[in-house]
Short mmCIF file of C-alpha atoms in Angstrom, two decimals:
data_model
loop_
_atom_site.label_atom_id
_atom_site.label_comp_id
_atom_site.label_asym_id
_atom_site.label_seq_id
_atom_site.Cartn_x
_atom_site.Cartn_y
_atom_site.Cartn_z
CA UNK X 1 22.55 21.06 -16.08
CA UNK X 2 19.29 21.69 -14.63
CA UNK X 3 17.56 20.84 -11.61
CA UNK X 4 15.72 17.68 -12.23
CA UNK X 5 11.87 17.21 -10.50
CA UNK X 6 11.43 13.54 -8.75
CA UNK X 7 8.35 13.45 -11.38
CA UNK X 8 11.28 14.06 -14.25
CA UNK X 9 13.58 11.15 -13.09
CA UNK X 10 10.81 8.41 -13.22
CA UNK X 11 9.94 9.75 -16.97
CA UNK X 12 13.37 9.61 -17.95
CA UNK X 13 13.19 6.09 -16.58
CA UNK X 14 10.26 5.29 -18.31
CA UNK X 15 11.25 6.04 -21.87
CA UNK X 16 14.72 4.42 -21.57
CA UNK X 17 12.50 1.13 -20.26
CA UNK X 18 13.88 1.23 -16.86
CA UNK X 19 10.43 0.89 -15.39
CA UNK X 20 8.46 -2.51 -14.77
CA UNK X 21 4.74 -1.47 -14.32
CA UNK X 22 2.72 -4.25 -12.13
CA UNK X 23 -1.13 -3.42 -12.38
CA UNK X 24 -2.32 -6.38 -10.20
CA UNK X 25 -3.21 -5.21 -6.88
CA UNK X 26 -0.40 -5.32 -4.10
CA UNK X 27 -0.36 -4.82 -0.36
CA UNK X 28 1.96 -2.40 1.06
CA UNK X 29 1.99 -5.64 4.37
CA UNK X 30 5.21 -7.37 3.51
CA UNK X 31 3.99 -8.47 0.06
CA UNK X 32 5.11 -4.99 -2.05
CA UNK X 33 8.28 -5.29 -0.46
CA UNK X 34 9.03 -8.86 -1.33
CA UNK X 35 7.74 -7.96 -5.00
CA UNK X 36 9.74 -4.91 -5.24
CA UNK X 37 13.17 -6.90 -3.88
CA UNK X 38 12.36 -9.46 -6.36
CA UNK X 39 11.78 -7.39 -9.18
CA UNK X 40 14.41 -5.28 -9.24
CA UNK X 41 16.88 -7.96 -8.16
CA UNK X 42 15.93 -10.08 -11.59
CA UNK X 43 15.29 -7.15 -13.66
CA UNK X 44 17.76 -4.15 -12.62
CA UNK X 45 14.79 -1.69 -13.19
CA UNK X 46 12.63 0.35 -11.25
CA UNK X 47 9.05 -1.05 -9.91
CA UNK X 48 5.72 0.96 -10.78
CA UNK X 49 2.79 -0.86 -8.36
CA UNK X 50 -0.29 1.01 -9.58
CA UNK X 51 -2.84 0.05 -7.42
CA UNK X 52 -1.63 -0.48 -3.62
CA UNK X 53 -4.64 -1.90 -1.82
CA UNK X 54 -6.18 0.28 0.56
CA UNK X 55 -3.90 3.58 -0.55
CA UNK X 56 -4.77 6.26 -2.63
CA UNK X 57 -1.61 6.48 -4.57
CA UNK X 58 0.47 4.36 -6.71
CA UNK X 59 3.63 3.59 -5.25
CA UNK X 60 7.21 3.35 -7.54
CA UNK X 61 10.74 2.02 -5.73
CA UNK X 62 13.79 1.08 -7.11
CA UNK X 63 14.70 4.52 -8.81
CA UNK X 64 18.44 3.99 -7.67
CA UNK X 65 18.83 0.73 -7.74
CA UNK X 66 21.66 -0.04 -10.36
CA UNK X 67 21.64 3.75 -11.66
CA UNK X 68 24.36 5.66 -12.84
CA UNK X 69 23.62 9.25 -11.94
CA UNK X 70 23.75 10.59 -15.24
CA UNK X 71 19.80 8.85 -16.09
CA UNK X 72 18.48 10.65 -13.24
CA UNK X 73 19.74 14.16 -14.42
CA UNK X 74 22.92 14.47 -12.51
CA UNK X 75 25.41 13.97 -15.30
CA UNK X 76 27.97 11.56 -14.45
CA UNK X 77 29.48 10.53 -11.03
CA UNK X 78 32.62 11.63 -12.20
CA UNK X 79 31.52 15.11 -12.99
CA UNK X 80 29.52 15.17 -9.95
CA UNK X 81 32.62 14.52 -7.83
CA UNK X 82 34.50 17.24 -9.24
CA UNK X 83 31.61 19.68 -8.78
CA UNK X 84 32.33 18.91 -5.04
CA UNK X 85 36.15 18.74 -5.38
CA UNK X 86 35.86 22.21 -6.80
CA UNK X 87 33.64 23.09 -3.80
CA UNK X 88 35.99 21.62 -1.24
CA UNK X 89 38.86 23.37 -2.67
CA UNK X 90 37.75 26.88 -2.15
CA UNK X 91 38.97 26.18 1.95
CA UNK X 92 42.32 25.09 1.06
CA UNK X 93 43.50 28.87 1.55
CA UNK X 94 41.09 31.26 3.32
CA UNK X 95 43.75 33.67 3.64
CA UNK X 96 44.19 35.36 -0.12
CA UNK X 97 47.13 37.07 -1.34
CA UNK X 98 46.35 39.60 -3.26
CA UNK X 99 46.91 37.94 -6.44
CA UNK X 100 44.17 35.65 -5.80
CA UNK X 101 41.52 38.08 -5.06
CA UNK X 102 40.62 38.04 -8.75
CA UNK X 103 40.07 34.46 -8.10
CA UNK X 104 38.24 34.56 -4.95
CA UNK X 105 36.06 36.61 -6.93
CA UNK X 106 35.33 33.87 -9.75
CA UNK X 107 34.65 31.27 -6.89
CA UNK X 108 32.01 33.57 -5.28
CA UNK X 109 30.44 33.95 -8.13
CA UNK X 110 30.51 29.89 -9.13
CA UNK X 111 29.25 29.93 -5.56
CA UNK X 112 26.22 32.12 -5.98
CA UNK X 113 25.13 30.03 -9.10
CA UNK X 114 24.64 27.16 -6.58
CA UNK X 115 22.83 28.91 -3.57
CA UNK X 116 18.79 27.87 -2.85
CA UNK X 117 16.56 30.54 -4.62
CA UNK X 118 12.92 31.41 -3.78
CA UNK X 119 10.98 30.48 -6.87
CA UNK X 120 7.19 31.73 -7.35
CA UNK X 121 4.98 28.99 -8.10
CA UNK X 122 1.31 28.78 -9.41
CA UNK X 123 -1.11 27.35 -6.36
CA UNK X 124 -2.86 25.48 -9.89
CA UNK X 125 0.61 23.11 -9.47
CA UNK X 126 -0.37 21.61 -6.01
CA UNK X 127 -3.04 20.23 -3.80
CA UNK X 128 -2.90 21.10 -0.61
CA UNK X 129 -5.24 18.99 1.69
CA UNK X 130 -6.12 19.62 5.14
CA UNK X 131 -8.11 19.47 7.75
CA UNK X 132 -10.88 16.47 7.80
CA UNK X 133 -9.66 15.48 4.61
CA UNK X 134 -6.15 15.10 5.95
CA UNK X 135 -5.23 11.48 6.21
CA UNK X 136 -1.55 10.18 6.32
CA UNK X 137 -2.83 6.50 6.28
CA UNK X 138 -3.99 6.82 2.34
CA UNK X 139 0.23 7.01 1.87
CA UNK X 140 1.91 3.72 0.49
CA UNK X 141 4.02 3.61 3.44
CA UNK X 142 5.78 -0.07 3.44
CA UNK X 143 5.68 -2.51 6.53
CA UNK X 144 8.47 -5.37 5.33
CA UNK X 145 7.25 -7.56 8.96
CA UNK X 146 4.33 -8.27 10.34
CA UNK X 147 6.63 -7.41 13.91
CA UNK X 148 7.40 -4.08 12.80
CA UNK X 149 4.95 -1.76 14.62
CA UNK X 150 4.06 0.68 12.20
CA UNK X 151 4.50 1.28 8.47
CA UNK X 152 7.83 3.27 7.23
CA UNK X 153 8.80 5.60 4.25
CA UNK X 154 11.80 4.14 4.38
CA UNK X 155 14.30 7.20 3.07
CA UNK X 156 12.29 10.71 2.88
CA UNK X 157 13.88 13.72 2.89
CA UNK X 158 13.10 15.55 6.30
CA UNK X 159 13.70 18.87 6.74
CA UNK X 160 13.42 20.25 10.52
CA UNK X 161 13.68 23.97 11.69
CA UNK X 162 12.99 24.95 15.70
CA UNK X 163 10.12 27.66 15.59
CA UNK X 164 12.13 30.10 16.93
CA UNK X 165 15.39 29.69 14.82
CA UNK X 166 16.43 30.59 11.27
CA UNK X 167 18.38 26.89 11.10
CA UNK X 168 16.93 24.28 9.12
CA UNK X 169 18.48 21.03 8.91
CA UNK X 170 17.33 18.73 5.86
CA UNK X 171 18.62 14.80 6.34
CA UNK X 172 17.45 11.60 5.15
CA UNK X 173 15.78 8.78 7.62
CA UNK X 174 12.52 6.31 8.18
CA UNK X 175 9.84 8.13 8.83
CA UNK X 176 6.53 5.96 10.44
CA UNK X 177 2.78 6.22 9.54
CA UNK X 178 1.33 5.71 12.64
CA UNK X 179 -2.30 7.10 11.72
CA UNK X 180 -4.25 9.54 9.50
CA UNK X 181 -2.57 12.08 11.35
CA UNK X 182 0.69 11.30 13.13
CA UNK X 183 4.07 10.28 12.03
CA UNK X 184 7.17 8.74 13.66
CA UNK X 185 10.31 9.72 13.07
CA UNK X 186 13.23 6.93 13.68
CA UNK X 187 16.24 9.00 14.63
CA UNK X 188 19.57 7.43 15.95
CA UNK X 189 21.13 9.19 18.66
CA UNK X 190 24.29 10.29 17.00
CA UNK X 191 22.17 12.16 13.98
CA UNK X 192 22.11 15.62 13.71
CA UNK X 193 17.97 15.28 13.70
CA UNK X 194 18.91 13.65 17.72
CA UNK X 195 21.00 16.94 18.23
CA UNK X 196 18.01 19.29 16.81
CA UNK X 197 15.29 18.12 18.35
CA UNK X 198 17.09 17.55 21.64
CA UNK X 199 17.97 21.35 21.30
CA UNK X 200 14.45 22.09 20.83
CA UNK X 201 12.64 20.20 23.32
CA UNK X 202 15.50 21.61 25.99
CA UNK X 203 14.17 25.18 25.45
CA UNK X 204 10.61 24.51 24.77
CA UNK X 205 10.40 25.15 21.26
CA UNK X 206 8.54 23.32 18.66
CA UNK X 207 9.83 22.09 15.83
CA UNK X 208 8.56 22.04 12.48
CA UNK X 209 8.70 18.97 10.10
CA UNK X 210 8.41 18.60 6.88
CA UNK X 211 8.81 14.94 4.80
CA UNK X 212 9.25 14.62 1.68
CA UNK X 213 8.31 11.70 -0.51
CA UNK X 214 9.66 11.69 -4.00
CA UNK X 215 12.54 14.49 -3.78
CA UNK X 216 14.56 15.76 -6.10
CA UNK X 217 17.40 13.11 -6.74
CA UNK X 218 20.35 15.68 -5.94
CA UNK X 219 18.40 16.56 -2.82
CA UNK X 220 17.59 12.96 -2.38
CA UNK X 221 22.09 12.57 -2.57
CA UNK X 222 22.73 15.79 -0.67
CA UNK X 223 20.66 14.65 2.11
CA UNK X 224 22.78 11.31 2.43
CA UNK X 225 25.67 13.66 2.82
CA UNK X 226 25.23 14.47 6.31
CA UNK X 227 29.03 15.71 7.13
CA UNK X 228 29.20 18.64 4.69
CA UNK X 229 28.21 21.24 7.29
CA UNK X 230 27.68 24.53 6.28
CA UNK X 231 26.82 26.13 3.72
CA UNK X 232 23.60 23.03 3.88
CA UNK X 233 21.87 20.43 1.97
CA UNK X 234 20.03 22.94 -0.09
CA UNK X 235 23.10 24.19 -1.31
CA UNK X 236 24.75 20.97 -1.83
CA UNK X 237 21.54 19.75 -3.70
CA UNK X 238 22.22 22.82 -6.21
CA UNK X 239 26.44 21.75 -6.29
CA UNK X 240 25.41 18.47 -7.12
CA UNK X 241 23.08 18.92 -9.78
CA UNK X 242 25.19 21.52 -11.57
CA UNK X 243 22.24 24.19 -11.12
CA UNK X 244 20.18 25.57 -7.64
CA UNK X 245 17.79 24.38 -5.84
CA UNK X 246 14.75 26.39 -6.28
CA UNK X 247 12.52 26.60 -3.03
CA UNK X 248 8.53 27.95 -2.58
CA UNK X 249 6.83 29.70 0.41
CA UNK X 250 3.54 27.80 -0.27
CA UNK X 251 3.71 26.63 3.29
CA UNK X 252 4.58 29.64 5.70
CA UNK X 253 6.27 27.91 8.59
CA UNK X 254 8.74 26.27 6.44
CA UNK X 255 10.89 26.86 3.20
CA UNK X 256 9.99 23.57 0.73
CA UNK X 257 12.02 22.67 -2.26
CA UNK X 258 10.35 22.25 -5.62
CA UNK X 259 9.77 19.05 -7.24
CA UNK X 260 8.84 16.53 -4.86
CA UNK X 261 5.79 14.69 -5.40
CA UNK X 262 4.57 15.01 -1.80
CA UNK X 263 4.99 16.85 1.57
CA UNK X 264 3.93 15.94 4.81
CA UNK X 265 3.79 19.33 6.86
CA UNK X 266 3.73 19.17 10.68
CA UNK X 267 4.56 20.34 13.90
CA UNK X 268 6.76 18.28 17.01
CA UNK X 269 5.83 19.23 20.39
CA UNK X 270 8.82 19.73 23.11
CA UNK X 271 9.16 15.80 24.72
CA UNK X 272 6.03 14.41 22.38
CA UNK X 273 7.46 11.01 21.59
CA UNK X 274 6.30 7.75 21.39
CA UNK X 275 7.96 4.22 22.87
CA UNK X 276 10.62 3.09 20.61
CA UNK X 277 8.80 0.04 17.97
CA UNK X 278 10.39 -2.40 16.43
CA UNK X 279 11.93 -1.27 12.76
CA UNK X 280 13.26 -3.73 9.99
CA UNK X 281 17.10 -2.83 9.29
CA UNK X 282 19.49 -3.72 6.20
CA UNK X 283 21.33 -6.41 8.46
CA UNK X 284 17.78 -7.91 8.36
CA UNK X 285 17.30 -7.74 12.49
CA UNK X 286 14.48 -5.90 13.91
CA UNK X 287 16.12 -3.49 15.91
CA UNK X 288 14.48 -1.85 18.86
CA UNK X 289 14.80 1.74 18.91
CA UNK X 290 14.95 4.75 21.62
CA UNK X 291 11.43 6.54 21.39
CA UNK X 292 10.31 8.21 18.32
CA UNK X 293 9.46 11.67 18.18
CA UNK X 294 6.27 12.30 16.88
CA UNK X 295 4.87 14.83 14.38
CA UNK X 296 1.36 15.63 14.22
CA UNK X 297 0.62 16.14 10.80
CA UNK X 298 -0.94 19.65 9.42
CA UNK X 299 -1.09 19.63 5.94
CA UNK X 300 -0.40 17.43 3.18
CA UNK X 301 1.33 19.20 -0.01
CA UNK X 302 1.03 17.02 -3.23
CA UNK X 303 1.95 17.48 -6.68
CA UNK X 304 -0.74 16.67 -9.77
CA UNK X 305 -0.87 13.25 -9.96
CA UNK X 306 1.61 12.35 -7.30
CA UNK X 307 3.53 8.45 -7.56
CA UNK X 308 4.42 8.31 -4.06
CA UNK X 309 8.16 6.86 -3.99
CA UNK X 310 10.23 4.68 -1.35
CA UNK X 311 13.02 2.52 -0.85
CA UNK X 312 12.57 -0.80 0.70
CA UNK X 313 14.69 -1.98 3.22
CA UNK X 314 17.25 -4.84 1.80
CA UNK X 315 21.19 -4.81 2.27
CA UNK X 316 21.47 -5.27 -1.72
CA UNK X 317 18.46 -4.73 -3.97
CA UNK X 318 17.64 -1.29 -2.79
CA UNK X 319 17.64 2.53 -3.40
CA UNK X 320 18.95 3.22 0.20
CA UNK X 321 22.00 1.09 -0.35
CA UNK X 322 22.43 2.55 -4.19
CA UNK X 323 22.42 5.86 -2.59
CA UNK X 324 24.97 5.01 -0.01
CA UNK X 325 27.53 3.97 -2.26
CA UNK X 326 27.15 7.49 -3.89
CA UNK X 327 27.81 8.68 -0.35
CA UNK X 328 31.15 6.57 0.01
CA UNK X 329 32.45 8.02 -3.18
CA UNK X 330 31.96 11.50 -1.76
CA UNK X 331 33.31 10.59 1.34
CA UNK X 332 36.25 9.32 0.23
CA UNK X 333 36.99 12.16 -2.37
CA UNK X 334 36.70 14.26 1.16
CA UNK X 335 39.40 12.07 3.08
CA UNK X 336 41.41 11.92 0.31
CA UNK X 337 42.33 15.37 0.31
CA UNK X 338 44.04 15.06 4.04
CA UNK X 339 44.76 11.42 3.92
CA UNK X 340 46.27 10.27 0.63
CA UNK X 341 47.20 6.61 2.14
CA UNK X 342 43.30 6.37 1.89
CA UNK X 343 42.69 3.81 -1.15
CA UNK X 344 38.76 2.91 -0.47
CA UNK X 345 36.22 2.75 1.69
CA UNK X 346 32.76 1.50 2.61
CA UNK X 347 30.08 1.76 4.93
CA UNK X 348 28.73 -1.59 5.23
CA UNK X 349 25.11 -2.36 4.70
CA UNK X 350 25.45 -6.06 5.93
CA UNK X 351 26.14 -4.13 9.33
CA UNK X 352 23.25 -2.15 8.95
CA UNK X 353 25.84 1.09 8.05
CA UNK X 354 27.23 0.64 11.60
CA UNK X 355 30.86 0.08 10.28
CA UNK X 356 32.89 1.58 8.29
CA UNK X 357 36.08 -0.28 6.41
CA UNK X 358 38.89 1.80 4.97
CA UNK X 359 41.79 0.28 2.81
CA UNK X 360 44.83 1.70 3.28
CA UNK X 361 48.49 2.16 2.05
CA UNK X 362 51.32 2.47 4.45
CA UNK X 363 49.93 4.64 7.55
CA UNK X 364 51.33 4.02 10.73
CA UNK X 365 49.42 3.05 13.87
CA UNK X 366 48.62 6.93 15.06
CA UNK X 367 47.68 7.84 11.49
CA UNK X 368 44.91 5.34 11.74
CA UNK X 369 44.06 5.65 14.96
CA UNK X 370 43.81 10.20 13.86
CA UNK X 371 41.93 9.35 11.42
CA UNK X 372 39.41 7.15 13.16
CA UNK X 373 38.69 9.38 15.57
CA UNK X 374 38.04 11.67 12.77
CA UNK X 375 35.84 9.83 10.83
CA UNK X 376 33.58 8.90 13.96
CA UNK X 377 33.77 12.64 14.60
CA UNK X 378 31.52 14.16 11.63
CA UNK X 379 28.45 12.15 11.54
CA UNK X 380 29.12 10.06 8.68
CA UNK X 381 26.34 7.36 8.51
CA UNK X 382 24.15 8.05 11.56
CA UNK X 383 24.52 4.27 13.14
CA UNK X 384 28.02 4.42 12.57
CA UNK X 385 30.15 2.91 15.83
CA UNK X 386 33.25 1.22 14.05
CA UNK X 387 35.88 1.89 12.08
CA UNK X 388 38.05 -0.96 10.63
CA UNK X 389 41.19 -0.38 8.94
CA UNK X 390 42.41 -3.00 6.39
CA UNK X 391 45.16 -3.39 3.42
CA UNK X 392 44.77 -2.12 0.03
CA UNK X 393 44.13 -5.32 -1.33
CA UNK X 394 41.27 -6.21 0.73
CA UNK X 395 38.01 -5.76 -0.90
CA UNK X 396 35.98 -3.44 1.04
CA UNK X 397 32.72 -4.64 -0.42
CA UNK X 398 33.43 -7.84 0.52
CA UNK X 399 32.43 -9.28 3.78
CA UNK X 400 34.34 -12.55 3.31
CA UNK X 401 37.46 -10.56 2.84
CA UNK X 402 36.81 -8.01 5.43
CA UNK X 403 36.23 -11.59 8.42
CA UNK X 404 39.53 -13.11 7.02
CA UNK X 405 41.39 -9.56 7.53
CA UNK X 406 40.05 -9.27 10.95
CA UNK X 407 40.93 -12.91 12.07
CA UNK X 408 44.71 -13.08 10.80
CA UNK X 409 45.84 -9.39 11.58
CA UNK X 410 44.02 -8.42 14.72
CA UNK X 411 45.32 -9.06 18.06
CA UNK X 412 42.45 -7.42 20.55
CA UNK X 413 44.71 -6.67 23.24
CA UNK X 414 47.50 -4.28 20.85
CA UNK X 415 44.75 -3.70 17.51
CA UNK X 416 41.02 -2.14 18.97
CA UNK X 417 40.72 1.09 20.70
CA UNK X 418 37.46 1.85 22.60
CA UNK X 419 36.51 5.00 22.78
CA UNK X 420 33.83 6.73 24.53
CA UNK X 421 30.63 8.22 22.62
CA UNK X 422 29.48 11.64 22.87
CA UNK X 423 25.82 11.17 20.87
CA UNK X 424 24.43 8.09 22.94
CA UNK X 425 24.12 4.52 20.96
CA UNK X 426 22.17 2.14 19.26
CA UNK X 427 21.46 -0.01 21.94
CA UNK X 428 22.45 -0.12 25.92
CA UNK X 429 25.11 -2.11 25.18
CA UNK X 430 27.14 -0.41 23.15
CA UNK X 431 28.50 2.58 24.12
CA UNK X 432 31.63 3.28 22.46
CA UNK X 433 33.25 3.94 19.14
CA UNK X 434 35.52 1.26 18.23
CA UNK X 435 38.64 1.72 16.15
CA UNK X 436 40.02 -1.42 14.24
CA UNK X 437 43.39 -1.78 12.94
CA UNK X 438 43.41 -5.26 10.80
CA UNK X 439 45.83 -4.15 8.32
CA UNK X 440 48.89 -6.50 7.87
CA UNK X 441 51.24 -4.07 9.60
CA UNK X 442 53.92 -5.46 11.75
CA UNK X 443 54.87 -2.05 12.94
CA UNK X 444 51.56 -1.20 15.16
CA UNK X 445 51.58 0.42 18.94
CA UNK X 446 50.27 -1.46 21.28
CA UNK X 447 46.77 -0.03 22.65
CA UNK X 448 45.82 -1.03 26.48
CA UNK X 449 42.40 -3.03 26.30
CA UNK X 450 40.57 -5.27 28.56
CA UNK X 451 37.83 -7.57 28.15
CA UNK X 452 35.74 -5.57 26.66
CA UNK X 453 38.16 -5.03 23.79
CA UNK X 454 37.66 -8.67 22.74
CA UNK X 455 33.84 -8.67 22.53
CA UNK X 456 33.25 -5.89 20.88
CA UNK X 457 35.69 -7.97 18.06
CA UNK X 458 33.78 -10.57 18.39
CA UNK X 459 30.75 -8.87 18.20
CA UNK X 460 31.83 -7.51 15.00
CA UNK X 461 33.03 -10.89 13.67
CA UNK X 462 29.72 -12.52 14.10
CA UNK X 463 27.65 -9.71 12.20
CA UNK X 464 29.93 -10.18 9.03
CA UNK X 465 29.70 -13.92 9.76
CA UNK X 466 26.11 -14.64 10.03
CA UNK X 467 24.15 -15.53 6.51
CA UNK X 468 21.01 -14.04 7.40
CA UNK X 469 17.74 -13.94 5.10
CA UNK X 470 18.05 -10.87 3.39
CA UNK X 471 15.50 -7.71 4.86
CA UNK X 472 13.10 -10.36 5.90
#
């Protein structure tokens, strides 16, 4: 299957009539996302806005909303999932007999198929702007309040390398459009972006950014994917779309992948940050973050006749959330393999992604509680701080049926471990992982709490509780 160009996607969109065009003019303050949201909630398709006022670019969202992967050139998630079984199972037995070298062999091989490749490109293909003419503001970046303090590409594709180091780490998050030439980046603490540029900054090296508007969409998945480790997202991008992912040297401090419509090339200075703003989450709160690093913008790459892309921010109608339930199916494919009593999983957008619920199938208490401290353990969803263990026949989508689990089977003095975070948190007030047993189990050991054990339920409770307005 080849590797599909952002550019691609939307066309394939457009001539199966996935694709509402709105010519009117629409402004990219709170009204583009509210037309977007409503859009796509009434229509299940994509939204074109040609003409946002004041940018240069038309702006298209929606891409992922109620996709299946196969219309965006990724065949189907079925197939995609056992391109990434197949990868998984090649560390099942890292010592080979000799028998199996013939095999080892064949997977190698399969391997190679998948690995990045540098690709040469014609300069005719791109615009590269700089200089005076460089100006970050003429973006569609989205504001979805008039409190947040900047405008946000909601999920780019970043990729990050130190100056000095051959590591690049490529993740998705909000990135900010503070001016013509500087951009915020809203990293949690327990990302690996956090990790990176904390790295960096300790040694006095710079950091080079590059965001990407309009990637790929198996770069745009493998960049969700943020436990899969080595061998990287470039890698994964190629696994998941069946092919590679071909890469270009246009810009010399930093590999980019072909076939996004834009990239926003700059540099981050050791400690250059900027006071944590305000930022719209899925949970609809605006949530006050830890400063932003900032990136002062070099170049712009764009592609002929870029449509700048974006999700907006909504715990149902968007691409973000789309995307994350691609994520949980990977995810639990992955636990699956070492946990078997796993039945389903999700990370909640209602929560903002900061909890996870797993249903489960006869696991005792210390099988939960191992597996919890695993799943907190490999930087699953980068807000993540909870995991809550329920039945088999408790819908995990559901957070009605998630609120009755947790107030009939959990007792907060025997059913939540605390434990203590290694990556920083959210907020000042909440500084450990939590590990939630609310599964009907009569059989569970008893787990010393205090106090603190019975807020942080409660604290829980009330965010699956609370009907809030939804992103706004």
């Amino acid at each position: 299957m080849p590797y599909l160009a952002f550019s691609e996607a939307v066309r394939r969109l457009e001539e199966a009539g996935e694709v509402v065009s709105i010519e009117e003019e629409v402004s990219a303050e709170v009204e583009a996302p509210l037309v977007i949201r409503e859009l796509a909630s009434s229509t299940g398709k994509a939204v074109l806005l040609s003409r946002v006022k004041g940018k240069d670019y038309p702006l298209v969202s929606g891409v992922y909303y109620r996709r299946q992967p196969q219309l965006l050139g990724l065949g189907s998630l079925e197939d995609v999932g056992q391109r990434y079984l197949s990868w998984l199972s090649m560390f099942d037995n890292p010592l080979l007999e000799q028998v199996d070298k013939l095999s080892a062999i064949a997977s190698i091989a399969w391997l190679s198929d998948h690995f990045p490749r540098v690709v040469s490109v014609s300069p005719s293909q791109f615009k590269v702007i700089q200089g005076y003419e460089l100006d970050a503001a003429s973006i569609p970046a989205l504001r979805h309040s008039v409190e947040e303090d900047a405008a946000y590409i909601a999920n780019p594709v970043v990729l990050l390398k130190p100056s000095r180091s051959k590591n690049l780490v490529v993740l998705s998050l909000p990135v900010g459009v503070l001016d013509e030439r500087t951009l915020l980046l809203v990293v949690p603490p327990r990302s690996r972006a956090y990790h990176v540029i904390g790295e960096a900054a300790a040694s006095r090296d710079r950091v080079i950014a590059a965001v990407l508007v309009g990637a790929p969409p198996s770069l745009q998945l493998a960049a969700a994917i943020e436990w899969a480790g080595s061998p990287g997202t470039l890698f994964l991008s190629g696994l998941l779309s069946g092919s590679y992912t071909p890469i270009t040297r246009i810009v010399d401090e930093i590999p980019l992948p072909v076939g996004a419509e834009a990239a926003l090339v700059g540099e981050m200075e050791p400690g250059d940050t900027r006071p944590g703003g305000r930022v719209m989450l899925e949970d609809g709160y605006l949530a006050p973050e830890l400063p932003h690093p900032v990136v002062r913008l070099r170049r712009l790459v764009l592609q002929k006749n870029p449509v700048f892309y974006t999700s907006i921010i909504d715990r149902e109608a968007s691409d973000v959330v789309e995307i994350s339930r691609w994520r949980d199916f990977f995810l639990l494919l992955y636990l699956r393999r070492f946990a078997p009593f796993v039945k389903n999983l999700r990370i909640l957008p209602d929560d903002a992604f900061r909890t996870i619920v797993v249903s489960v199938e006869r696991a005792s208490a210390r099988d939960l509680l191992k597996l919890g401290m695993f799943i907190l353990s490999i930087n699953v969803s980068p807000r993540l701080d909870t995991v809550v263990f329920v039945d088999r026949d408790v819908d995990v989508n559901s957070p009605s049926d998630i609120l009755r689990a947790l107030l009939r089977n959990v007792d907060p003095g025997k059913d939540v471990t605390l434990m203590p975070s290694q990556g920083g948190s959210r907020d000042a007030e909440a500084e450990n992982y939590t590990i939630i047993d609310a599964t009907s189990s009569r059989s569970k050991a008893a787990v010393e709490a205090g106090g603190e054990t019975a807020s942080r339920l409660k604290e829980l409770v009330k965010r699956l509780a609370l009907q809030r307005p939804s992103g706004f």
